[in-house]
Amino acid sequence: MTLAVVSMVIACGDMKQNAQNDQADHQMEAAYRSKDYGRLMSLADSLEAVGELTQAKAYYWRGYASDKTRQLRMAEFYWRASLEAATAEKDYDTYAKTASRMANLLMLRHDYEGALKMAEPAAERLEALKCDTTSDYVNLLIYIGCCQAGVANIANETADGFDRAYKKHLENIEKNRTDEAYKDAIAGLINIVVACNVTEHYQAALKWNGHFGELLSEYEQRPTSSKDYLDKQLARFNIYQAQALEGLGKSEEAGKVYEAFLTTDFSKTPEGRILANDYLVAAKRWDEAAFNYRSLDAHLGSAGYTIDNIKNLVLRKFRTNIQAGRLDSAMNVSLMICDSLGNAFEQADRLEAEEQAIIVKKVEELAQSESKATRQRQYMMMGIVGLVFLMIIAYMLWRRSINHRHKQKHLDLKMAYGQLEEATSMKERELTALRIAQDIRQSIQPSILPQRHDLSLYTSLVPGQLTGNDLCETIIRDDRLFFCVGNTLGEGVQAAVTMAMVGAQFRSLTAFESAPDRIVSAINETQAESQRKMTLFVGVLDLTTGRLAYCNAAHHVPLVMDTEVSLLSGDPDQPVGAQPGLVFTPQEMTLASGSMLFLYTDGLTKVQNASQKVLGEKAVRGAALQALKLNPSPKAFFDQMLAGVDAFTGGTKQRDDITMMVVCRPQ
C-alpha cells in the first residue's frame, strides 16, 4: 500500500514537472525570438534555480546570449559546461545544439584542431544515441568538414563529410517542407562554399554553390518565402560564384556574374559592399574595392575597431588602398589602426576581466549548487529511512568530507584557470601585434624594381622576428633614380606604421621634389610630432651623368666600390624626427660607370649566429671587399652578400629586419 501511494505521488510529480519544463522552454524560446539576450540570461538563471530548466539547457542559453553579445570566452565556458552536464536523455537535443554552436565558435576563431577535438567525438556520440537526424547534427558535420579543410587544406578529404551533411539536409527538407528546413540547408551550403573558396578549391566551390542556387530556387517557389531573404541570399550566391570563377581564371564570366550581384538591393548595403570585396580583391579591381571599404565603419556599427575587426577587415582595407594607389587613404587607415589598437586592447582586457569575474562566480555557484543538491538528497534520504539517526549522521559526515574536497578542487581550478587566462591573453596580444606588423610590412614592401639598361638595382628586405622597422624605396622619374633606406628605433606595430607613413611620404615627395635634403626635411617636419627616432638615407642618381645628390640623416654611411671598398664621403646629420625645423646638409658626388653603391640598415651589422656573436660594421666591410674581389658584377656581389649572411647566421632567426641595396651604373 505504501509503495503504491509513493509511486502515484512520484508519477503526479513527474507530470507536474514536465508541464513546468514545457512552460520554461516556451519562455526561453520567446526571449530567443525577440533577441532579448539580457532576458535570456536572467531567465536561464531563475528557471534553473527553481528546477524548471535543466542545468545543460541553462548553460546552453547562457552561452548563446554571451555569443550574441560578443562575450566569446564566456560563450565557450558556458557551452563546455553544457556539454559536460548533458548526460540525461532529455538533454540530448541540447547536447546537439551546444556541440554545433561550439564547433562554429572555434572554427570562426580558426582553432580548427580544437574544434575537431571537440566536434568529432560529439558527432560519434549523437550517432550512437540515434540523434543524427536534427539540423544541429547536420551543421556539426559541416563544421567538421570546414575545420578539416582548414587543417589539411585538401578538399577531397572533406568531400564525404560535406556530402553526408547535404544528404541529411535534403532528407530533412523532404520530411518537413518548412521554411526553416530550407534556411537551415541554405546556411549549411553557405558554410561549405565559403570554406572551399577560402582554401582555394574553386571547382568544389562551384559544385556546392550550384546546390546552393538549386535550393534557393526551390525556396523562392514557396508562398511564404521572404523577399528580403531571397535578395540577400541571391547576392551571396553571385559573389561566391564570381569569386570561384575568378580563382579558376575565368575573369570574363566572373565579371558578368558580378554585374548580376549589383542588381540586388543587398549589394547597396554596407554589408553587401564589404561582401563584394571578396570578389573585387580576387579580381584585383582595387579602385572599386577601396571605394566599397568606405562603408566599413557603417558595416562594423557599434562593434567598432576590435582586435578581430582590425585583423580581419581594417588591415584588408589598408592593403586595398595601397594597391589602389590611394596613399593618403592608406595613411589615414594606418593612423586609425594605431589609434584603435590601444582602445581595442583595453576593451579586450576589460571584457576578459569581466568574463573572468563571471566565470569565477559561476564556478562558486556551481559548488553551491552541488552542495544544495547534496543537502536535498540528504533530506530525501532522511524522509525515506526515517529516524535511523546514526546512519544519517555517518552519511552527513561522509558527504561533508566529500564537499570539502570538492570545494578545494574548485579553488585550485579557479586559480589555475586565472593563471592560464592571463598567460594566454598576453601571448595572444603579442602575437596579434606581431601579425599586424608583418601585414603592414608586406603591404609596403616593393615587389617590382625599376628595370633599365643603364641601371643595375638590387634590394633585399628580410623580415625579422620583430618585423616592421626597416624602409627600402626606389622610384625612377625623368632619368633619375630616387632611392632611400631607413630604420626606425623601435619595433612592432608602431614601427611598421611609421615606416609605412615615411614610405608613402617619400613616394609622394619625389613626384615634385628633386633635392634629397628637402625630402628629408619634409619627412622630418611630419614625423617630429610622433617623437619616434629614426635614421634615413635619401639619394637622387642622374642615370645619364652619374651625378649623385644625397642626404644622410644619421644612417649607416653607404659603401662605394670600384676596385676597392670605401665610405661615401660626408658625415651624417641629426636623426629624422629629432626636432622640428632641423636643417639637413645636402652633399653630392659622381658615381662612375661600373662603380657600385652599397646601402644597408643596422639589421645587417647586428646579425647574430647561434653563439650570439655579432657580425659588426668591420666584418660587413670585409665581406663586401671579399665579394667584390670574387666577382665585381652587381648581381654576383649582391648574391654573395646574401649568401655570406646566411652562412654566418647558420639559419638562426634574427630579431631585426635586414635590408640591403646595391645601385650601379653599368659600363
XYZ file of C-alpha atoms in Angstrom:
667
model
C 0.000 0.000 0.000
C 2.735 2.430 0.983
C 4.750 1.701 -2.176
C 1.666 2.247 -4.367
C 0.984 5.612 -2.774
C 4.615 6.626 -3.199
C 4.526 5.593 -6.904
C 1.377 7.640 -7.517
C 2.901 10.669 -5.827
C 6.069 10.328 -7.909
C 4.045 9.958 -11.152
C 1.974 13.060 -10.390
C 5.137 14.923 -9.542
C 6.699 13.919 -12.886
C 3.639 15.154 -14.813
C 3.737 18.477 -12.998
C 7.492 18.767 -13.612
C 7.053 18.073 -17.343
C 4.403 20.797 -17.603
C 6.697 23.243 -15.819
C 9.584 22.322 -18.130
C 7.426 22.918 -21.225
C 6.431 26.329 -19.867
C 10.081 27.169 -19.207
C 11.039 26.169 -22.763
C 8.304 28.451 -24.152
C 9.649 31.391 -22.136
C 13.205 30.791 -23.350
C 12.013 30.466 -26.954
C 10.105 33.766 -26.709
C 13.179 35.621 -25.409
C 15.291 33.983 -28.145
C 12.940 35.064 -30.949
C 12.775 38.639 -29.624
C 16.603 38.735 -29.420
C 16.362 39.923 -25.801
C 19.685 38.455 -24.678
C 19.627 40.087 -21.255
C 16.267 38.467 -20.509
C 17.531 35.191 -21.960
C 20.394 35.224 -19.436
C 18.182 36.143 -16.449
C 15.569 33.513 -17.395
C 18.246 30.833 -17.570
C 19.360 31.750 -14.042
C 15.894 31.969 -12.494
C 14.363 28.929 -14.198
C 17.350 26.745 -13.372
C 17.176 27.902 -9.731
C 13.564 26.637 -9.388
C 14.274 23.411 -11.261
C 12.200 24.219 -14.382
C 15.253 24.241 -16.660
C 17.924 21.556 -16.681
C 21.491 22.545 -15.999
C 22.535 21.608 -19.554
C 19.808 23.814 -21.103
C 20.557 26.713 -18.761
C 24.241 26.650 -19.711
C 23.367 26.403 -23.409
C 21.169 29.526 -23.297
C 23.751 31.443 -21.246
C 26.353 30.552 -23.875
C 24.010 31.619 -26.683
C 23.330 35.001 -25.027
C 27.070 35.521 -24.407
C 27.905 34.671 -28.018
C 25.352 37.164 -29.361
C 26.778 39.910 -27.111
C 30.350 39.104 -28.306
C 31.472 37.711 -24.931
C 33.112 34.796 -26.702
C 35.160 33.467 -23.802
C 32.015 33.335 -21.691
C 30.174 31.551 -24.510
C 32.913 28.930 -24.708
C 32.879 28.467 -20.913
C 29.096 28.001 -20.757
C 28.945 25.675 -23.768
C 31.716 23.467 -22.418
C 29.795 23.287 -19.117
C 26.611 22.381 -21.056
C 28.371 19.520 -22.864
C 29.589 18.211 -19.517
C 26.114 18.429 -17.948
C 24.129 16.898 -20.865
C 24.104 13.278 -19.671
C 20.366 12.559 -19.416
C 18.193 11.563 -22.381
C 16.081 14.727 -22.074
C 19.227 16.794 -22.754
C 20.313 15.031 -25.976
C 18.811 17.748 -28.214
C 20.548 20.382 -26.102
C 23.814 18.446 -26.476
C 23.483 18.550 -30.294
C 22.723 22.292 -30.297
C 25.632 23.038 -27.967
C 28.135 20.935 -29.921
C 27.130 22.668 -33.167
C 27.413 26.170 -31.666
C 30.731 25.342 -30.012
C 32.217 23.960 -33.241
C 31.188 27.115 -35.134
C 32.710 29.353 -32.444
C 36.060 27.559 -32.552
C 36.001 27.422 -36.364
C 35.494 31.199 -36.636
C 38.445 31.619 -34.255
C 40.492 29.450 -36.681
C 41.085 26.930 -33.880
C 40.463 24.067 -36.290
C 42.282 21.416 -34.307
C 40.472 22.356 -31.081
C 37.136 22.295 -32.900
C 37.813 18.836 -34.359
C 38.907 17.525 -30.958
C 35.500 18.506 -29.552
C 33.218 18.027 -32.582
C 34.228 14.598 -33.899
C 33.551 12.743 -30.584
C 30.311 14.724 -30.240
C 29.138 13.574 -33.706
C 30.027 9.962 -32.866
C 28.042 10.188 -29.619
C 24.988 11.629 -31.397
C 25.137 8.822 -33.962
C 25.370 6.225 -31.183
C 22.355 7.816 -29.462
C 20.378 7.784 -32.762
C 20.157 11.590 -32.611
C 21.619 12.138 -36.087
C 18.520 13.458 -37.848
C 18.422 17.022 -36.498
C 19.687 20.139 -38.284
C 22.129 20.708 -35.424
C 23.782 17.353 -36.121
C 23.981 18.173 -39.834
C 25.528 21.579 -39.105
C 28.047 19.821 -36.863
C 29.073 17.636 -39.834
C 29.549 20.767 -41.964
C 31.702 22.472 -39.335
C 33.802 19.315 -39.046
C 34.341 19.384 -42.821
C 35.263 23.087 -42.754
C 37.768 22.525 -39.941
C 39.297 19.551 -41.768
C 39.734 21.790 -44.810
C 41.355 24.429 -42.606
C 43.812 21.900 -41.117
C 44.584 19.731 -44.140
C 43.795 22.244 -46.914
C 42.675 19.301 -49.065
C 39.090 19.496 -50.339
C 38.887 15.758 -51.178
C 39.372 14.848 -47.529
C 36.175 16.720 -46.595
C 34.026 15.758 -49.610
C 32.480 12.767 -47.832
C 31.574 14.857 -44.771
C 30.026 17.581 -46.918
C 28.112 15.012 -48.984
C 26.716 13.381 -45.829
C 25.630 16.756 -44.463
C 23.967 17.752 -47.742
C 22.128 14.423 -47.934
C 20.832 14.916 -44.374
C 19.595 18.421 -45.257
C 17.723 17.088 -48.282
C 16.131 14.366 -46.140
C 15.061 16.990 -43.589
C 13.502 19.140 -46.345
C 11.691 16.147 -47.823
C 10.325 15.228 -44.395
C 9.291 18.677 -43.116
C 8.911 21.045 -46.118
C 9.178 24.143 -43.897
C 10.892 27.491 -44.423
C 13.168 26.683 -41.503
C 14.303 23.418 -43.127
C 15.213 25.280 -46.340
C 17.029 28.053 -44.446
C 19.000 25.512 -42.395
C 20.119 23.772 -45.601
C 20.999 27.080 -47.295
C 23.043 28.179 -44.259
C 24.895 24.865 -44.333
C 25.725 25.193 -48.045
C 26.958 28.762 -47.499
C 29.468 27.458 -44.937
C 30.632 24.759 -47.381
C 31.074 27.201 -50.310
C 32.933 29.740 -48.181
C 35.260 27.011 -46.868
C 36.050 25.848 -50.434
C 36.715 29.415 -51.667
C 38.902 30.268 -48.668
C 41.018 27.123 -49.175
C 41.150 27.908 -52.956
C 39.307 24.756 -54.052
C 37.313 26.698 -56.623
C 35.985 23.750 -58.636
C 34.464 22.291 -55.475
C 33.118 25.759 -54.617
C 31.261 25.904 -57.974
C 29.744 22.480 -57.316
C 28.383 23.383 -53.886
C 27.346 26.858 -55.000
C 25.275 25.172 -57.689
C 23.425 23.203 -54.996
C 23.004 26.487 -53.100
C 21.326 28.019 -56.157
C 19.057 24.985 -56.616
C 17.758 25.183 -53.032
C 17.321 28.949 -53.355
C 15.140 28.436 -56.448
C 13.015 25.862 -54.618
C 12.585 28.168 -51.630
C 11.578 31.039 -53.944
C 8.586 28.997 -55.150
C 7.188 28.735 -51.627
C 4.229 31.055 -50.897
C 5.759 32.015 -47.537
C 9.197 32.922 -48.925
C 10.752 36.217 -47.774
C 11.682 38.747 -50.492
C 14.457 40.351 -48.422
C 15.912 36.953 -47.506
C 15.896 35.877 -51.173
C 17.582 39.106 -52.282
C 20.380 38.711 -49.719
C 20.994 35.029 -50.496
C 20.961 35.663 -54.264
C 23.600 38.369 -53.735
C 25.731 35.897 -51.778
C 25.291 33.241 -54.485
C 26.563 35.650 -57.170
C 29.590 36.791 -55.142
C 30.628 33.208 -54.287
C 30.205 32.242 -57.962
C 32.249 35.217 -59.177
C 34.986 34.529 -56.619
C 35.287 30.863 -57.669
C 35.286 31.701 -61.399
C 37.971 34.340 -60.882
C 40.040 31.794 -58.960
C 39.801 29.439 -61.973
C 40.970 32.219 -64.320
C 37.550 32.751 -65.911
C 37.583 36.502 -65.411
C 35.054 37.391 -68.122
C 32.422 35.011 -66.702
C 33.178 36.219 -63.193
C 32.624 39.827 -64.249
C 29.193 39.028 -65.709
C 28.147 37.262 -62.507
C 29.334 40.266 -60.501
C 27.139 42.538 -62.650
C 24.179 40.335 -61.645
C 25.154 40.842 -57.987
C 24.976 44.619 -58.462
C 21.298 44.357 -59.427
C 20.344 43.163 -55.911
C 19.228 45.527 -53.144
C 21.673 43.865 -50.743
C 24.625 44.986 -52.894
C 23.852 48.593 -51.948
C 24.053 47.979 -48.183
C 27.294 48.340 -46.157
C 27.313 44.591 -45.536
C 26.812 43.918 -49.244
C 29.650 46.249 -50.277
C 32.061 44.562 -47.876
C 30.953 41.128 -49.170
C 31.561 42.309 -52.761
C 35.218 42.899 -51.934
C 35.793 39.123 -51.651
C 35.483 39.105 -55.450
C 36.906 42.563 -56.230
C 40.151 41.855 -54.349
C 40.491 38.469 -56.059
C 39.953 40.232 -59.424
C 42.444 42.987 -58.462
C 39.792 45.667 -59.045
C 41.442 47.768 -56.388
C 39.703 51.105 -57.016
C 36.221 49.583 -56.643
C 37.270 47.612 -53.592
C 38.793 50.720 -51.995
C 35.547 52.625 -52.644
C 33.492 49.834 -51.043
C 35.660 49.918 -47.943
C 34.349 53.414 -47.290
C 31.291 51.557 -45.932
C 33.365 49.597 -43.414
C 32.558 51.805 -40.422
C 28.822 51.529 -41.120
C 29.214 47.764 -41.513
C 31.065 47.432 -38.198
C 28.426 49.511 -36.401
C 28.647 49.505 -32.624
C 31.278 46.740 -32.657
C 33.880 49.311 -33.742
C 37.593 48.636 -34.164
C 38.020 45.483 -32.070
C 41.175 43.393 -32.373
C 39.336 40.832 -34.537
C 37.893 43.571 -36.796
C 41.319 45.194 -37.222
C 42.872 41.843 -38.103
C 40.105 40.581 -40.425
C 38.762 43.781 -42.059
C 40.671 47.011 -41.348
C 44.039 45.610 -42.469
C 42.386 44.431 -45.685
C 41.135 47.976 -46.201
C 44.681 49.290 -45.686
C 46.212 46.855 -48.195
C 43.449 47.558 -50.753
C 44.059 51.328 -50.608
C 47.809 50.698 -51.064
C 47.134 48.577 -54.156
C 44.684 51.175 -55.492
C 47.349 53.881 -55.146
C 45.262 55.787 -52.598
C 48.214 56.530 -50.388
C 46.514 59.270 -48.378
C 43.624 56.941 -47.558
C 46.053 54.159 -46.669
C 47.916 56.550 -44.387
C 44.666 57.577 -42.702
C 43.734 53.921 -42.194
C 47.145 53.191 -40.682
C 46.692 56.102 -38.271
C 43.244 54.771 -37.309
C 44.803 51.354 -36.710
C 47.349 52.925 -34.356
C 44.693 54.951 -32.549
C 42.329 51.987 -32.270
C 44.772 49.295 -31.208
C 45.203 50.744 -27.735
C 41.450 51.022 -27.221
C 40.948 47.546 -28.680
C 43.451 46.024 -26.290
C 41.917 47.915 -23.365
C 38.440 46.746 -24.382
C 39.688 43.154 -24.726
C 41.339 43.348 -21.297
C 38.158 44.777 -19.776
C 35.991 42.076 -21.327
C 38.425 39.399 -20.205
C 38.351 40.764 -16.658
C 34.536 40.872 -16.675
C 34.288 37.404 -18.142
C 36.848 36.078 -15.672
C 34.828 37.509 -12.776
C 31.638 35.893 -14.107
C 33.401 32.563 -14.612
C 34.685 32.601 -11.032
C 31.195 33.490 -9.790
C 29.641 30.670 -11.814
C 32.216 28.199 -10.508
C 31.301 29.256 -6.970
C 27.597 28.958 -7.775
C 28.246 25.514 -9.221
C 29.889 24.496 -5.975
C 26.926 25.916 -4.030
C 24.504 24.154 -6.376
C 26.268 20.865 -5.795
C 26.120 21.473 -2.055
C 22.396 22.303 -2.262
C 21.706 19.193 -4.312
C 23.619 17.183 -1.759
C 21.522 18.546 1.112
C 18.305 17.819 -0.814
C 19.397 14.242 -1.293
C 20.203 14.062 2.366
C 16.725 15.309 3.349
C 15.094 12.825 0.980
C 17.163 10.056 2.493
C 16.140 11.166 5.971
C 12.436 11.102 4.965
C 12.699 7.618 3.423
C 14.895 5.996 6.032
C 13.135 7.691 8.929
C 14.774 8.050 12.274
C 17.850 5.929 11.715
C 19.830 8.702 13.365
C 23.245 7.140 13.473
C 23.174 6.219 9.781
C 22.181 9.785 8.837
C 24.983 11.233 10.946
C 27.501 8.910 9.328
C 26.209 9.838 5.856
C 26.368 13.577 6.568
C 29.937 13.319 7.880
C 30.931 11.420 4.776
C 29.273 13.985 2.500
C 30.878 16.849 4.386
C 34.291 15.377 3.695
C 33.437 14.993 0.025
C 32.165 18.580 -0.171
C 35.321 19.885 1.420
C 37.437 18.123 -1.190
C 35.159 19.414 -3.969
C 35.456 22.994 -2.760
C 39.223 22.657 -2.545
C 39.317 21.337 -6.095
C 37.177 24.263 -7.265
C 39.541 26.730 -5.594
C 42.516 25.054 -7.284
C 40.649 25.133 -10.600
C 39.846 28.848 -10.294
C 43.467 29.684 -9.521
C 44.796 27.575 -12.409
C 42.196 28.995 -14.801
C 43.067 32.552 -13.843
C 46.773 31.947 -14.427
C 46.064 30.278 -17.762
C 43.775 33.129 -18.887
C 46.384 35.757 -18.023
C 49.204 33.928 -19.817
C 47.026 33.201 -22.861
C 45.811 36.808 -23.073
C 49.337 38.231 -23.027
C 50.553 35.760 -25.629
C 47.582 36.385 -27.940
C 48.095 40.146 -27.677
C 51.794 39.851 -28.564
C 51.066 37.513 -31.487
C 48.295 39.797 -32.779
C 50.577 42.844 -32.694
C 53.313 40.880 -34.484
C 50.894 39.657 -37.202
C 49.624 43.191 -37.789
C 53.201 44.494 -38.084
C 54.027 41.715 -40.579
C 50.899 42.505 -42.652
C 51.811 46.196 -42.802
C 55.416 45.363 -43.752
C 54.299 43.004 -46.539
C 51.867 45.653 -47.824
C 54.540 48.340 -48.252
C 57.475 46.154 -49.336
C 58.227 46.849 -53.020
C 57.683 43.799 -55.199
C 58.883 45.052 -58.636
C 62.131 47.044 -59.061
C 62.670 49.555 -61.885
C 64.230 47.909 -64.960
C 66.547 49.945 -67.267
C 69.518 49.173 -69.450
C 71.568 51.917 -67.791
C 70.903 50.774 -64.212
C 71.617 47.698 -62.111
C 69.499 47.753 -58.956
C 69.092 45.004 -56.378
C 67.314 45.122 -52.999
C 66.553 42.664 -50.229
C 64.403 43.117 -47.102
C 64.481 40.029 -44.857
C 61.861 40.380 -42.056
C 62.998 39.634 -38.517
C 61.010 38.247 -35.583
C 60.046 41.822 -34.593
C 59.419 42.973 -38.139
C 58.451 46.413 -39.351
C 61.308 48.791 -38.521
C 63.113 48.988 -41.917
C 62.337 51.012 -45.068
C 63.520 50.470 -48.645
C 62.051 52.505 -51.537
C 63.055 53.118 -55.203
C 61.389 55.306 -57.844
C 62.542 56.446 -61.317
C 61.458 59.845 -62.676
C 62.974 61.889 -65.524
C 66.057 59.623 -65.947
C 66.803 59.939 -62.232
C 66.707 57.194 -59.621
C 65.231 58.288 -56.289
C 66.064 55.843 -53.519
C 66.012 55.697 -49.730
C 66.919 53.276 -46.970
C 65.862 53.858 -43.367
C 65.383 52.356 -39.944
C 63.186 53.352 -37.010
C 64.491 52.897 -33.486
C 61.584 50.710 -32.402
C 59.672 47.583 -33.312
C 56.204 46.148 -33.769
C 53.045 47.884 -34.987
C 54.157 51.462 -34.215
C 57.423 50.960 -36.106
C 55.629 49.352 -39.060
C 53.094 52.167 -39.291
C 55.858 54.784 -39.045
C 57.759 53.136 -41.895
C 54.549 52.862 -43.949
C 53.887 56.584 -43.488
C 57.505 57.561 -44.275
C 57.466 55.357 -47.379
C 54.222 56.963 -48.548
C 55.654 60.447 -47.911
C 58.821 59.590 -49.858
C 56.811 58.403 -52.868
C 54.613 61.491 -52.730
C 57.506 63.948 -52.341
C 59.508 62.508 -55.247
C 56.653 63.400 -57.574
C 57.557 67.112 -57.327
C 60.772 67.415 -55.301
C 64.282 66.540 -56.540
C 66.539 67.765 -53.719
C 67.234 64.967 -51.193
C 67.818 67.398 -48.302
C 64.368 68.961 -48.826
C 62.794 65.492 -48.991
C 64.421 64.543 -45.679
C 63.449 67.884 -44.095
C 59.809 67.455 -45.159
C 59.725 63.954 -43.683
C 61.377 65.244 -40.507
C 58.770 68.005 -40.072
C 55.918 65.484 -40.405
C 57.433 62.856 -38.119
C 58.621 65.242 -35.408
C 55.275 65.165 -33.604
C 55.457 61.369 -33.171
C 58.700 61.690 -31.138
C 59.870 58.462 -32.802
C 63.613 58.437 -33.632
C 64.750 57.045 -36.962
C 67.598 57.133 -39.467
C 67.268 57.822 -43.184
C 69.486 57.985 -46.267
C 67.967 59.592 -49.397
C 69.762 59.715 -52.748
C 68.980 61.010 -56.235
C 71.142 59.498 -59.030
C 71.201 61.062 -62.502
C 71.420 57.956 -64.707
C 72.787 59.991 -67.623
C 75.671 61.834 -65.932
C 76.223 59.735 -62.802
C 75.766 62.765 -60.522
C 74.617 61.547 -57.110
C 72.934 64.042 -54.759
C 72.294 62.647 -51.295
C 71.421 63.473 -47.703
C 72.306 61.218 -44.790
C 70.252 61.589 -41.599
C 72.171 59.524 -39.002
C 72.075 56.373 -41.174
C 74.974 53.971 -41.781
C 77.338 55.556 -44.305
C 76.981 53.620 -47.599
C 79.992 51.904 -49.213
C 81.346 52.938 -52.619
C 83.006 50.115 -54.550
C 85.006 50.092 -57.766
C 88.249 48.166 -57.316
C 88.244 48.879 -53.575
C 85.698 49.480 -50.834
C 85.446 52.964 -49.309
C 82.948 55.015 -47.315
C 80.781 57.571 -49.071
C 82.171 60.984 -48.144
C 80.381 63.205 -45.659
C 79.230 62.954 -42.044
C 75.612 62.130 -41.034
C 73.272 64.829 -39.752
C 70.835 64.578 -36.845
C 68.216 61.792 -36.716
C 64.933 62.356 -38.519
C 62.224 63.367 -36.071
C 64.671 64.774 -33.551
C 63.122 68.237 -33.629
C 61.018 70.382 -35.978
C 62.821 72.751 -38.286
C 66.157 70.890 -38.283
C 68.245 71.728 -41.391
C 69.884 68.847 -43.270
C 73.048 69.292 -45.335
C 72.940 68.188 -48.996
C 76.024 66.503 -50.488
C 76.922 65.148 -53.887
C 79.457 63.061 -55.808
C 79.786 61.377 -59.189
C 79.140 57.633 -59.364
C 81.411 56.446 -62.177
C 80.246 53.826 -64.652
C 80.920 50.385 -63.203
C 81.071 51.677 -59.622
C 78.595 50.366 -57.080
C 76.894 51.941 -54.081
C 76.067 49.515 -51.248
C 73.472 50.603 -48.623
C 72.208 48.656 -45.610
C 70.481 49.017 -42.229
C 71.721 48.188 -38.752
C 69.949 44.835 -39.012
C 72.938 43.673 -41.091
C 75.585 44.801 -38.598
C 73.605 43.325 -35.680
C 73.218 39.876 -37.272
C 73.935 37.108 -34.741
C 74.876 33.460 -35.152
C 73.903 30.552 -32.888
C 76.713 31.522 -30.463
C 75.254 35.084 -30.231
C 78.323 36.508 -31.963
C 77.520 39.808 -33.737
C 78.717 40.406 -37.321
C 79.622 44.094 -36.805
C 80.490 47.034 -39.078
C 84.075 45.967 -39.723
C 83.059 42.459 -40.772
C 80.439 43.887 -43.144
C 83.090 45.941 -44.944
C 85.397 42.915 -45.053
C 82.637 40.766 -46.514
C 81.895 43.463 -49.120
C 85.591 43.597 -50.166
C 85.766 39.808 -50.438
C 82.545 39.680 -52.511
C 83.920 42.431 -54.790
C 87.125 40.518 -55.420
C 85.294 37.254 -56.130
C 83.123 38.872 -58.802
C 82.763 42.647 -59.341
C 79.416 42.399 -61.179
C 76.460 43.905 -59.208
C 74.300 40.752 -59.280
C 77.150 38.461 -58.213
C 78.193 40.897 -55.468
C 74.631 41.122 -54.142
C 74.151 37.333 -54.182
C 77.494 36.831 -52.442
C 76.486 39.246 -49.632
C 73.182 37.393 -49.123
C 74.988 34.049 -49.070
C 77.523 35.441 -46.605
C 74.776 36.491 -44.186
C 73.147 33.040 -44.428
C 76.485 31.318 -43.838
C 77.223 33.473 -40.773
C 73.794 33.005 -39.128
C 73.518 29.299 -39.941
C 69.723 29.621 -40.021
C 69.472 31.429 -36.655
C 66.347 33.626 -36.545
C 67.069 37.364 -36.255
C 65.111 39.932 -34.214
C 65.624 42.902 -36.592
C 64.846 43.314 -40.293
C 67.871 43.008 -42.605
C 67.794 45.432 -45.549
C 70.397 45.746 -48.329
C 70.513 47.717 -51.600
C 73.045 47.785 -54.463
C 72.970 50.617 -57.042
C 75.277 50.515 -60.105
C 75.681 52.313 -63.441
C 76.838 49.590 -65.851
C 79.899 50.273 -68.012
